[in-house]
Amino acid sequence: MALLEVRDLVVRFRTHDGTIYAVNGITFNLEAGETLGLVGESGCGKSVTNLAIMRLLPKPAGRIERGSVTLDGVNLVALPEADVREMRGRDVAMIFQDPMTSLNPVLTIEEQMVETIVAHRAASRAEARKRAVELLGMVGIPHPETRLRSYPHQFSGGMRQRVMIAMALALEPKLLIADEPTTALDVTIQAQVLELLQDLTARLGTAVLLITHDLGVVAGMAERINVMYAGFIVETAPTPELFARPSHPYTVGLLHSIPRVDADEGGELVPIEGVPPDQRRAPVGCPFAPRCAWRVEACWTDNPPLVPLEPVSTVVATGPGATHQIACHNPPLPEEARTGRPTRPGFVAAPPPDAVFDELAVAAPDLEGTLVEFPTNDAREGRR
Amino acid sequence: MTATATPARRTAPARASRGLWRDALARLTRNGPALLGMFFIVVFVLAAVLAPVISPYDPIAGSLANRLQAPGTAGHVLGTDLQGRDELTRILYGARISLQVGVISVIMGLAIGGTLGAIAGAFGGAVDNVLMRMVDVLLAIPGILLAIGIVAWLDRGLPQIMLAVGMTNAPIFARILRGSLLALREADFVVAARSIGATPLRLLLRHMLPNALTSLIVAATLALATAIIDVAGLGFLGLGPPDPRTAEWGTMLTDSTKYLREAPYLIFFPGIAIVISAIGFNLLGDGLRESLDPRLRR
């Protein structure tokens, strides 16, 4: 049994604007000690997935509608709040995106760290303090004894993220969720923090769920990658496999929208046209279809399930030998994946069928053939 | 060169923190207007506390033979009033009333408003809705009118005045605290604290309230200025202390209006006293806002 098992997770938000379909039935496993990257653009549901696992969805709007999140055999979705609280920090901890705002400005680092340790373990304050010094040293903070008495505003961004990492790892959780841990940091500091994170989690045997929109970050850190789009996992593969053989049009698009130094003739930047779907609508068909160059007719009406790219006897869910799976009716050929465009002779992306077309037309009216005249002054005077 | 070398150099001369509050105090002492405000407040408080030491006269009993002496008369620096009482003495004793009522009414306001705000902000939802609609109703009534109503209802007396002024401040405090708490509920560090297993009580007491406190401290300081003016205002409207002879700044103003031509100084000096003490708390409040607000921190 894997450490973390997410089964058919569905998360929705009920707002004044209607229901937001944030996560639409995702399934994945995470083995102890493994690092899994969750990649996708803003609003694709990766952070919501993380908050759902932590049971920190904003109340009362956010709700887990279906599915299960099992950590170490315990279904977190059904767990009473008090037990969830026990679980947080001890079994799962989290690192946030912005270290500048993730520490309490009015408490010293010592108070915040000691409090965490004491709250979970039957440790005395003195023991907890010793442990805090040890942890700060471990994350590379110089003079931990003195710095423990500092306030967050006396640390730089990179240092604060180190403090956050120290706090998150204080209780040696089995799973660490890092939600865009380096997005708010300078590039030079990013590398240091990632290295530290990798180093410590490897040493402690912590499983990491790394959430990011930065393919460069996952490439260096994650063993396996889930690509998310509009609340679905559209492709999953071990990292080397995913970069060698991206097979979902969205993954192909993502890889072609980052500049590469070693670009060959196929290295031209190909942006993904359009915008992510409006998640206030219940998803119909493949969510990527409107932006996809490879779409076929079925894409508009039928959302393909996540299936192995090549026929296999058993699907391996975790580890370096995990099965490469995609959710696509018409995956790009390897040749097309290299150029970022469909190159099959005569292939044209399928136009939306009438039913879908009408719905899309409301959002973006087709102006072709519409004539609007703006009379010039000359014309007006001539008429007079 | 290891990865940690650069940050190590940057933070090596670690400016040992002397604590958030002491840091704020250090900033406050560099703030000119706030220092002036504190000076006014010190003068005001000393006047109130040391009134019997400074002045040899009785603030209530005067001698009619001595009435309406001009300021500068030997023995009466600020002159005497209609009943021949020393004006300086009455202003000093008036400071006692203002200070006493001001401080206690603000504490009352904090207790009532703070509790309401904390409950509303901590629970949210229906509790929040009900409490805040009540607060809205109180806020819709002009402060001085509310105070008049309470004094008229409960009869004149110092405790009633304190309650009245406190009640005008309570809804403001409630709103401020609730607003800060609601904003803090979604704050990253509160979510972060939840993510490592902090209990709701700990979240409220350790993480949210201390962060919400700064705005409340500023509001309370500014409210002291308003309270002094409110007390004087009630006194001026004839709703001051029940004993009409009590030295109270607002009452002193009312008593002297009829003699504005003969003895304008009887209006002038209590007026100055009100203005100076109110300005003192206002300046300090603004200074506190600047030194406590983390966003203005350099």
XYZ file of C-alpha atoms in Angstrom:
682
model
C 0.000 0.000 0.000
C 1.301 3.397 -0.964
C 1.842 6.117 1.656
C -0.639 8.471 0.035
C -3.517 7.253 -2.077
C -5.779 9.788 -3.709
C -8.817 8.119 -5.277
C -11.220 9.884 -7.604
C -10.944 13.149 -5.670
C -13.569 15.728 -6.572
C -13.426 19.204 -5.018
C -15.918 21.924 -5.731
C -16.408 25.441 -4.461
C -19.829 26.889 -4.017
C -19.670 30.612 -4.522
C -22.109 33.418 -5.259
C -21.028 33.035 -8.860
C -22.050 29.390 -8.929
C -20.161 26.163 -8.493
C -16.496 26.049 -9.358
C -15.332 22.664 -10.585
C -11.817 22.840 -9.166
C -10.723 19.200 -9.044
C -12.653 16.720 -11.146
C -11.803 13.210 -10.067
C -8.083 12.707 -9.838
C -6.332 9.529 -8.781
C -2.702 9.097 -7.899
C -0.416 7.349 -5.449
C 2.703 8.431 -3.647
C 5.173 5.996 -2.155
C 7.093 6.655 1.052
C 10.226 8.664 0.287
C 9.130 9.395 -3.253
C 9.004 12.886 -4.767
C 6.048 13.578 -7.019
C 5.676 16.769 -9.033
C 2.226 18.246 -9.612
C 2.540 20.548 -12.596
C 0.090 22.836 -14.296
C -0.790 26.462 -14.868
C -2.514 28.707 -12.331
C -6.008 27.571 -11.500
C -5.553 23.998 -12.727
C -6.397 22.621 -9.289
C -2.960 21.701 -8.017
C -3.117 23.886 -4.904
C -6.703 22.860 -4.249
C -5.600 19.224 -4.360
C -2.987 20.032 -1.749
C -5.441 21.897 0.488
C -7.872 18.996 0.174
C -5.198 16.540 1.310
C -4.456 18.793 4.295
C -8.201 19.284 4.849
C -7.534 23.035 4.754
C -10.036 23.959 2.053
C -11.562 27.371 2.821
C -14.847 26.852 4.624
C -17.696 26.816 3.896
C -17.202 27.270 0.143
C -14.743 24.462 -0.573
C -15.926 20.876 -0.256
C -14.616 17.441 -1.047
C -17.568 16.119 -3.002
C -16.313 12.648 -3.726
C -13.362 10.361 -3.441
C -10.874 9.543 -0.772
C -7.463 10.625 0.433
C -5.763 7.836 2.306
C -2.593 8.509 4.219
C -0.936 5.495 5.755
C -4.190 3.598 5.571
C -6.304 6.327 7.184
C -8.979 8.003 5.088
C -8.516 11.704 5.810
C -11.754 12.742 4.164
C -13.845 11.057 6.853
C -11.588 11.947 9.773
C -12.992 14.178 12.575
C -11.433 17.634 12.770
C -9.588 16.900 16.033
C -7.823 13.908 14.485
C -7.012 15.894 11.371
C -5.336 18.456 13.626
C -3.239 15.724 15.200
C -2.307 14.486 11.771
C -1.218 17.914 10.501
C 2.393 18.577 11.272
C 2.974 15.065 12.575
C 2.145 13.074 9.436
C 1.815 15.760 6.782
C 3.391 19.199 6.784
C 3.357 21.951 4.284
C 5.644 24.641 2.912
C 3.965 27.689 1.489
C 4.706 29.802 -1.511
C 5.439 33.125 0.153
C 7.843 32.891 3.087
C 7.385 36.615 3.704
C 3.826 36.099 4.917
C 3.879 32.529 6.202
C 5.446 33.296 9.564
C 3.650 35.104 12.353
C 5.189 38.595 12.486
C 4.628 39.142 16.202
C 6.190 35.924 17.495
C 9.874 35.028 17.524
C 11.051 32.052 15.513
C 11.643 30.306 18.822
C 8.070 30.743 20.005
C 6.696 29.483 16.705
C 8.948 26.459 16.490
C 8.808 25.446 20.129
C 5.047 25.787 20.082
C 4.783 23.374 17.173
C 7.020 20.788 18.764
C 5.406 21.021 22.195
C 1.902 20.860 20.733
C 2.543 17.483 19.154
C 5.108 15.786 21.318
C 5.218 15.340 25.022
C 8.433 17.337 25.041
C 9.391 19.947 27.591
C 10.036 23.474 26.391
C 13.752 23.066 26.999
C 13.886 19.918 24.884
C 11.806 21.543 22.203
C 14.162 24.499 22.212
C 17.155 22.242 21.771
C 15.425 20.545 18.902
C 14.632 23.929 17.322
C 18.293 24.963 17.456
C 19.228 21.660 15.886
C 16.654 22.100 13.110
C 17.749 25.646 12.302
C 21.328 24.431 12.053
C 20.154 21.628 9.806
C 18.540 24.008 7.319
C 21.699 26.077 7.179
C 20.849 29.055 9.348
C 24.043 30.449 10.867
C 24.181 31.138 14.630
C 20.945 29.226 15.298
C 21.117 29.957 19.038
C 20.957 33.717 18.452
C 18.717 33.621 15.414
C 16.116 31.655 17.322
C 15.279 34.818 19.227
C 14.791 36.840 16.046
C 11.509 37.927 14.553
C 10.536 36.924 11.012
C 11.070 40.438 9.649
C 14.729 40.179 10.557
C 15.243 37.343 8.072
C 15.620 37.525 4.301
C 13.174 35.677 2.062
C 15.456 32.713 1.483
C 16.223 32.449 5.198
C 12.537 32.531 6.043
C 11.863 29.727 3.625
C 14.605 27.783 5.402
C 12.844 28.463 8.685
C 9.585 27.246 7.143
C 11.307 24.077 6.007
C 12.750 23.578 9.496
C 9.285 24.005 11.028
C 7.669 21.695 8.512
C 10.242 18.981 9.131
C 10.313 19.517 12.922
C 8.145 16.481 13.589
C 9.602 14.398 10.784
C 6.347 14.002 8.863
C 5.990 11.195 6.375
C 4.705 13.535 3.720
C 5.764 17.084 2.918
C 3.647 19.162 0.597
C 5.619 21.971 -0.978
C 3.292 24.424 -2.717
C 5.382 26.525 -5.087
C 8.178 26.612 -2.492
C 10.553 28.718 -4.579
C 8.252 30.886 -6.664
C 8.684 33.934 -4.426
C 12.463 33.627 -4.185
C 15.353 34.970 -6.239
C 16.661 32.518 -8.824
C 19.967 32.010 -7.019
C 18.209 31.358 -3.725
C 15.715 29.030 -5.470
C 18.455 26.564 -6.322
C 19.788 26.592 -2.762
C 16.379 26.033 -1.230
C 15.562 23.223 -3.660
C 18.870 21.556 -2.950
C 18.265 21.825 0.769
C 14.764 20.430 0.412
C 15.980 17.512 -1.655
C 18.843 16.853 0.705
C 16.779 16.861 3.909
C 13.829 14.885 2.599
C 16.180 12.254 1.203
C 17.940 12.036 4.560
C 14.690 11.802 6.536
C 12.945 9.593 4.011
C 10.125 12.089 3.616
C 7.800 11.776 0.666
C 7.361 15.090 -1.150
C 4.424 16.358 -3.147
C 5.936 19.234 -5.081
C 3.407 21.629 -6.540
C 4.686 24.024 -9.154
C 4.062 25.632 -12.503
C 7.798 25.578 -13.197
C 8.877 22.556 -15.233
C 12.500 23.395 -14.482
C 11.890 22.912 -10.764
C 10.206 19.509 -11.120
C 12.736 18.335 -13.650
C 15.468 18.686 -11.071
C 13.579 17.408 -8.064
C 10.694 15.089 -8.799
C 11.026 11.438 -9.689
C 7.583 11.376 -11.182
C 5.292 14.033 -12.609
C 1.542 14.482 -12.788
C 0.509 17.081 -15.324
C -2.784 18.711 -14.362
C -5.172 20.671 -16.491
C -8.504 22.160 -15.396
C -8.803 19.811 -12.445
C -7.811 16.646 -14.316
C -4.568 14.736 -14.455
C -3.870 14.603 -18.184
C -0.507 12.860 -18.156
C 1.613 11.021 -15.624
C 5.049 9.497 -16.075
C 8.442 9.180 -14.416
C 10.321 12.458 -14.970
C 12.893 11.247 -17.537
C 10.172 9.481 -19.499
C 7.904 12.553 -19.480
C 10.614 14.856 -20.790
C 11.788 12.297 -23.354
C 8.352 11.383 -24.611
C 5.727 14.021 -23.759
C 2.536 12.556 -25.114
C -0.387 14.760 -24.168
C -0.924 17.855 -26.305
C -0.946 19.996 -23.164
C 2.377 18.612 -21.927
C 3.810 19.140 -25.391
C 2.498 22.696 -25.288
C 4.013 23.315 -21.846
C 7.416 22.057 -22.949
C 7.312 24.224 -26.038
C 6.455 27.348 -24.119
C 9.679 27.391 -22.095
C 12.821 28.649 -23.795
C 15.629 26.077 -23.974
C 19.319 26.675 -24.335
C 19.929 23.425 -26.194
C 17.179 24.122 -28.715
C 17.569 22.409 -32.075
C 15.447 23.069 -35.139
C 12.329 22.184 -33.125
C 13.179 24.639 -30.384
C 10.927 27.430 -31.558
C 8.604 28.740 -28.799
C 5.078 27.647 -29.508
C 2.605 29.312 -27.153
C -0.554 27.468 -26.118
C -3.310 29.539 -27.661
C -6.383 30.546 -25.705
C -7.110 30.431 -22.001
C -8.023 27.627 -19.573
C -11.723 26.762 -19.530
C -14.144 28.587 -17.300
C -14.342 26.270 -14.309
C -17.780 27.500 -13.404
C -19.109 25.104 -16.047
C -19.364 21.408 -15.480
C -16.696 19.908 -17.714
C -17.930 18.326 -20.941
C -15.501 16.566 -23.225
C -11.769 17.015 -22.926
C -11.075 20.264 -21.052
C -8.128 21.010 -23.316
C -10.052 20.534 -26.578
C -10.717 24.244 -27.298
C -6.977 25.003 -27.191
C -5.732 21.776 -28.709
C -4.232 21.511 -32.192
C -4.653 17.725 -32.252
C -8.313 17.554 -31.305
C -10.639 15.171 -33.069
C -14.403 15.188 -32.994
C -14.647 12.921 -29.956
C -12.637 15.417 -27.878
C -15.560 17.839 -27.787
C -17.985 15.445 -26.215
C -16.063 12.669 -24.549
C -13.440 13.244 -21.871
C -10.832 10.504 -22.317
C -9.799 8.564 -19.193
C -6.218 8.309 -18.011
C -4.896 5.131 -19.637
C -1.475 3.637 -20.319
C 0.235 5.085 -23.368
C 1.183 1.615 -24.528
C -0.628 -1.601 -23.676
C 0.750 -3.110 -20.466
C -0.255 -6.136 -18.489
C -0.309 -4.317 -15.125
C -0.315 -0.607 -14.453
C 2.475 0.453 -12.094
C 1.324 3.472 -10.107
C 4.472 4.590 -8.335
C 8.240 4.497 -8.475
C 10.719 5.033 -11.287
C 9.099 2.283 -13.320
C 5.628 3.802 -13.160
C 3.479 3.367 -16.224
C 3.326 6.327 -18.569
C -0.350 7.245 -18.788
C -2.218 9.906 -20.708
C -5.786 11.068 -21.153
C -6.034 11.791 -24.871
C -8.020 10.632 -27.927
C -5.389 11.667 -30.416
C -1.940 11.888 -28.866
C 0.755 13.739 -30.825
C 3.265 11.509 -32.593
C 6.835 11.682 -31.272
C 7.790 13.694 -34.362
C 4.943 16.152 -33.722
C 5.833 16.416 -30.053
C 9.288 17.588 -31.120
C 8.007 20.398 -33.321
C 5.038 21.266 -31.139
C 2.566 21.199 -34.068
C 0.562 18.509 -35.884
C 2.466 17.582 -39.023
C 0.326 14.743 -40.350
C -0.613 15.546 -43.910
C -4.179 16.723 -44.228
C -4.904 16.881 -40.481
C -7.161 19.681 -39.338
C -8.280 20.164 -35.750
C -11.921 19.189 -35.526
C -14.318 22.154 -35.328
C -16.696 22.087 -32.385
C -19.969 20.291 -32.983
C -23.076 22.496 -33.068
C -24.155 21.925 -29.485
C -20.775 22.870 -28.087
C -20.378 25.613 -30.672
C -23.530 27.379 -29.493
C -22.282 27.344 -25.959
C -18.886 28.682 -26.949
C -20.491 31.312 -29.145
C -22.151 32.871 -26.121
C -18.774 33.336 -24.514
C -17.039 34.635 -27.620
C -19.323 35.788 -30.433
C -18.099 35.036 -33.909
C -17.767 38.388 -35.649
C -16.931 37.109 -39.102
C -19.300 38.501 -41.687
C -20.621 41.093 -39.286
C -20.429 44.526 -40.831
C -20.135 47.597 -38.677
C -19.785 50.966 -40.305
C -18.073 53.922 -38.711
C -18.857 56.944 -40.853
C -15.974 59.422 -41.197
C -16.380 63.169 -41.051
C -15.928 63.310 -44.806
C -18.780 60.949 -45.368
C -21.013 62.922 -43.085
C -20.151 66.207 -44.689
C -20.567 64.758 -48.156
C -24.055 63.679 -47.228
C -24.933 67.148 -46.089
C 32.027 27.750 -1.610
C 29.035 26.033 -0.119
C 25.447 26.922 -0.749
C 25.020 28.499 2.629
C 28.043 30.771 2.481
C 26.342 33.795 1.007
C 23.388 34.004 3.379
C 25.757 33.310 6.225
C 27.691 36.435 5.461
C 24.569 38.444 5.007
C 23.102 37.579 8.377
C 26.260 37.231 10.395
C 26.106 40.570 12.237
C 22.658 39.439 13.375
C 21.061 42.485 14.896
C 19.779 40.771 18.009
C 16.124 41.629 18.337
C 15.041 43.380 21.457
C 11.515 42.270 20.914
C 8.704 43.483 18.752
C 7.336 45.884 21.342
C 10.699 47.345 22.190
C 11.463 47.763 18.516
C 8.196 49.605 18.154
C 9.063 51.778 21.155
C 12.403 52.617 19.586
C 10.624 53.744 16.446
C 8.168 55.719 18.513
C 10.881 57.677 20.280
C 12.227 58.788 16.911
C 8.812 60.153 15.951
C 8.699 63.927 16.681
C 4.925 64.485 16.732
C 4.402 61.386 18.850
C 6.946 62.669 21.354
C 5.120 65.998 21.506
C 1.903 64.066 22.051
C 3.502 62.077 24.852
C 4.729 65.329 26.421
C 1.168 66.718 26.407
C -0.115 63.488 27.924
C 2.545 63.513 30.640
C 1.610 67.108 31.509
C -2.063 66.113 31.540
C -1.510 63.051 33.721
C 0.781 64.908 36.119
C -1.800 67.679 36.416
C -4.449 65.121 37.295
C -2.348 63.162 39.763
C -0.587 66.052 41.450
C -3.499 68.510 41.538
C -3.667 68.731 45.366
C 0.131 69.050 45.575
C 0.419 71.805 43.001
C -2.487 73.902 44.142
C -3.189 75.107 47.685
C -6.811 75.960 46.871
C -10.048 74.027 47.144
C -11.575 73.377 43.694
C -15.147 73.586 45.000
C -15.295 76.181 47.759
C -14.372 79.706 46.780
C -14.846 83.128 48.281
C -17.214 85.475 46.548
C -15.005 88.379 47.549
C -12.417 87.010 45.176
C -14.688 86.490 42.194
C -13.623 87.180 38.608
C -10.030 88.112 39.317
C -8.111 88.558 36.054
C -5.335 86.113 35.166
C -1.997 87.115 36.593
C -3.448 88.336 39.887
C -1.145 87.533 42.750
C -1.912 84.012 43.945
C -4.203 83.266 41.008
C -2.108 82.705 37.869
C -5.137 81.968 35.697
C -7.530 84.196 37.649
C -10.686 83.152 39.477
C -14.193 82.247 38.336
C -17.672 83.473 39.199
C -17.620 81.920 42.646
C -14.092 83.145 43.345
C -12.506 79.727 42.874
C -8.971 79.533 41.507
C -9.189 78.727 37.769
C -5.867 76.847 37.633
C -6.947 74.633 40.528
C -10.217 73.838 38.791
C -8.445 72.979 35.554
C -6.048 70.688 37.431
C -8.909 68.926 39.191
C -10.834 68.853 35.905
C -7.987 66.840 34.425
C -8.723 64.205 37.074
C -12.291 63.802 35.897
C -11.304 63.756 32.242
C -8.503 61.251 32.777
C -10.576 59.010 35.012
C -13.625 58.992 32.768
C -11.520 58.787 29.618
C -9.469 55.806 30.718
C -12.302 53.866 32.328
C -14.700 54.497 29.456
C -12.133 53.333 26.920
C -11.480 50.213 29.005
C -15.223 49.598 29.146
C -15.452 50.112 25.402
C -12.567 47.723 24.856
C -14.108 45.107 27.108
C -17.509 45.283 25.433
C -16.398 45.964 21.873
C -13.355 43.720 22.061
C -15.406 40.772 23.276
C -18.061 41.270 20.605
C -15.447 41.706 17.900
C -13.436 38.696 19.023
C -16.512 36.467 19.094
C -17.709 37.695 15.710
C -14.276 37.417 14.134
C -13.468 34.048 15.643
C -16.753 32.313 14.887
C -17.834 34.063 11.703
C -21.009 32.891 10.007
C -24.355 33.498 11.669
C -22.854 34.655 14.986
C -20.868 37.258 13.113
C -23.926 38.386 11.189
C -26.124 38.847 14.243
C -23.462 40.650 16.295
C -22.410 42.926 13.470
C -25.980 43.975 12.693
C -26.300 44.981 16.359
C -23.079 46.922 16.056
C -24.361 48.566 12.869
C -27.398 49.794 14.746
C -25.193 51.282 17.475
C -22.907 52.856 14.874
C -25.857 54.433 13.102
C -26.669 56.487 16.199
C -24.426 59.544 16.502
C -22.038 59.025 19.399
C -22.959 62.054 21.442
C -26.687 61.337 20.954
C -26.192 57.788 22.182
C -24.310 59.123 25.195
C -27.040 61.651 25.932
C -29.616 58.889 25.663
C -27.746 56.671 28.100
C -27.222 59.470 30.630
C -30.856 60.533 30.297
C -31.942 56.930 30.834
C -29.638 56.036 33.723
C -29.567 59.507 35.287
C -26.540 61.720 35.768
C -23.435 60.439 37.458
C -19.815 59.628 36.690
C -20.338 55.872 36.186
C -23.171 56.628 33.761
C -20.946 59.020 31.833
C -18.233 56.392 31.660
C -20.689 53.813 30.398
C -22.163 56.277 27.904
C -18.791 57.232 26.437
C -17.673 53.607 26.534
C -20.765 52.518 24.629
C -20.074 55.025 21.874
C -16.618 53.515 21.428
C -17.575 49.850 21.804
C -19.024 49.361 18.295
C -15.942 50.970 16.739
C -13.630 48.633 18.645
C -15.822 45.669 17.766
C -15.649 46.484 14.063
C -11.893 47.022 14.092
C -11.139 43.797 15.932
C -13.542 41.751 13.862
C -12.154 43.168 10.651
C -8.575 42.388 11.631
C -9.496 38.886 12.779
C -11.382 38.100 9.591
C -8.463 39.288 7.486
C -6.090 37.277 9.651
C -8.151 34.115 9.337
C -7.061 33.812 5.721
C -3.538 35.091 6.407
C -0.784 32.804 5.199
C 0.811 32.407 8.594
C -2.512 31.422 10.165
C -3.098 28.788 7.491
C 0.518 27.762 7.985
C -0.065 27.416 11.729
C -3.159 25.326 10.989
C -1.123 23.194 8.628
C 1.144 22.168 11.463
C -1.729 21.319 13.735
C -2.475 24.410 15.838
C -5.795 24.222 17.682
C -8.506 26.864 17.060
C -7.961 28.365 20.518
C -4.220 28.612 19.977
C -4.790 30.129 16.553
C -7.011 32.791 18.076
C -4.961 33.582 21.159
C -1.422 33.215 19.870
C -1.630 33.997 16.196
C -4.640 36.139 15.465
C -5.306 38.303 18.537
C -1.708 39.530 19.005
C -1.657 40.578 15.366
C -5.028 42.261 15.651
C -4.026 44.030 18.852
C -1.888 46.712 17.255
C -4.778 48.296 15.390
C -6.848 48.108 18.560
C -4.141 49.873 20.594
C -4.049 52.680 18.069
C -7.831 52.922 18.045
C -7.952 52.966 21.846
C -5.404 55.787 22.047
C -7.338 57.831 19.528
C -10.540 56.987 21.395
C -9.067 58.530 24.560
C -8.937 61.847 22.714
C -12.546 61.462 21.629
C -13.559 60.377 25.113
C -12.122 63.568 26.643
C -14.032 65.649 24.122
C -17.208 63.580 24.696
C -16.983 64.041 28.456
C -16.530 67.778 28.019
C -19.367 67.782 25.512
C -21.727 66.049 27.938
C -20.645 68.487 30.642
C -21.266 71.398 28.312
C -24.767 70.099 27.583
C -25.485 69.951 31.296
C -25.124 66.182 31.579
C -21.847 66.284 33.487
C -21.245 65.122 37.052
C -24.354 65.370 39.233
C -22.781 67.855 41.622
C -22.759 71.110 39.628
C -19.824 72.394 41.615
C -17.491 69.615 40.423
C -14.545 70.915 38.481
C -15.153 69.458 35.005
C -13.912 71.142 31.851
C -17.132 70.975 29.853
C -19.215 72.185 32.783
C -16.734 75.005 33.364
C -17.266 76.113 29.771
C -21.035 76.185 30.170
C -20.875 78.074 33.434
C -18.705 80.755 31.865
C -20.526 81.362 28.584
C -22.755 84.012 30.123
C -19.703 85.970 31.183
C -17.898 85.705 27.881
C -17.463 89.509 27.632
C -16.336 90.107 31.191
C -14.117 87.048 31.623
C -13.179 85.447 28.283
C -10.283 83.664 29.977
C -12.806 81.420 31.747
C -13.660 79.958 28.341
C -10.137 80.120 27.033
C -8.267 78.105 29.670
C -10.594 75.072 29.953
C -10.811 75.109 26.154
C -7.034 75.002 25.878
C -6.932 72.166 28.412
C -9.392 70.103 26.334
C -7.572 70.825 23.094
C -4.113 70.021 24.461
C -5.086 66.732 26.056
C -7.064 65.634 22.993
C -4.240 66.589 20.637
C -1.793 64.739 22.874
C -3.664 61.446 22.516
C -4.234 62.030 18.812
C -0.553 62.612 18.116
C 0.427 59.601 20.180
C -2.187 57.481 18.433
C -0.886 58.434 15.006
C 2.693 57.807 16.154
C 1.695 54.389 17.490
C 0.001 53.560 14.219
C 3.206 54.300 12.359
C 5.496 52.426 14.713
C 3.276 49.373 15.231
C 2.190 48.818 11.658
C 4.481 46.172 10.158
C 3.742 47.444 6.653
C 5.279 50.829 7.427
C 8.330 49.162 8.916
C 11.626 49.898 7.229
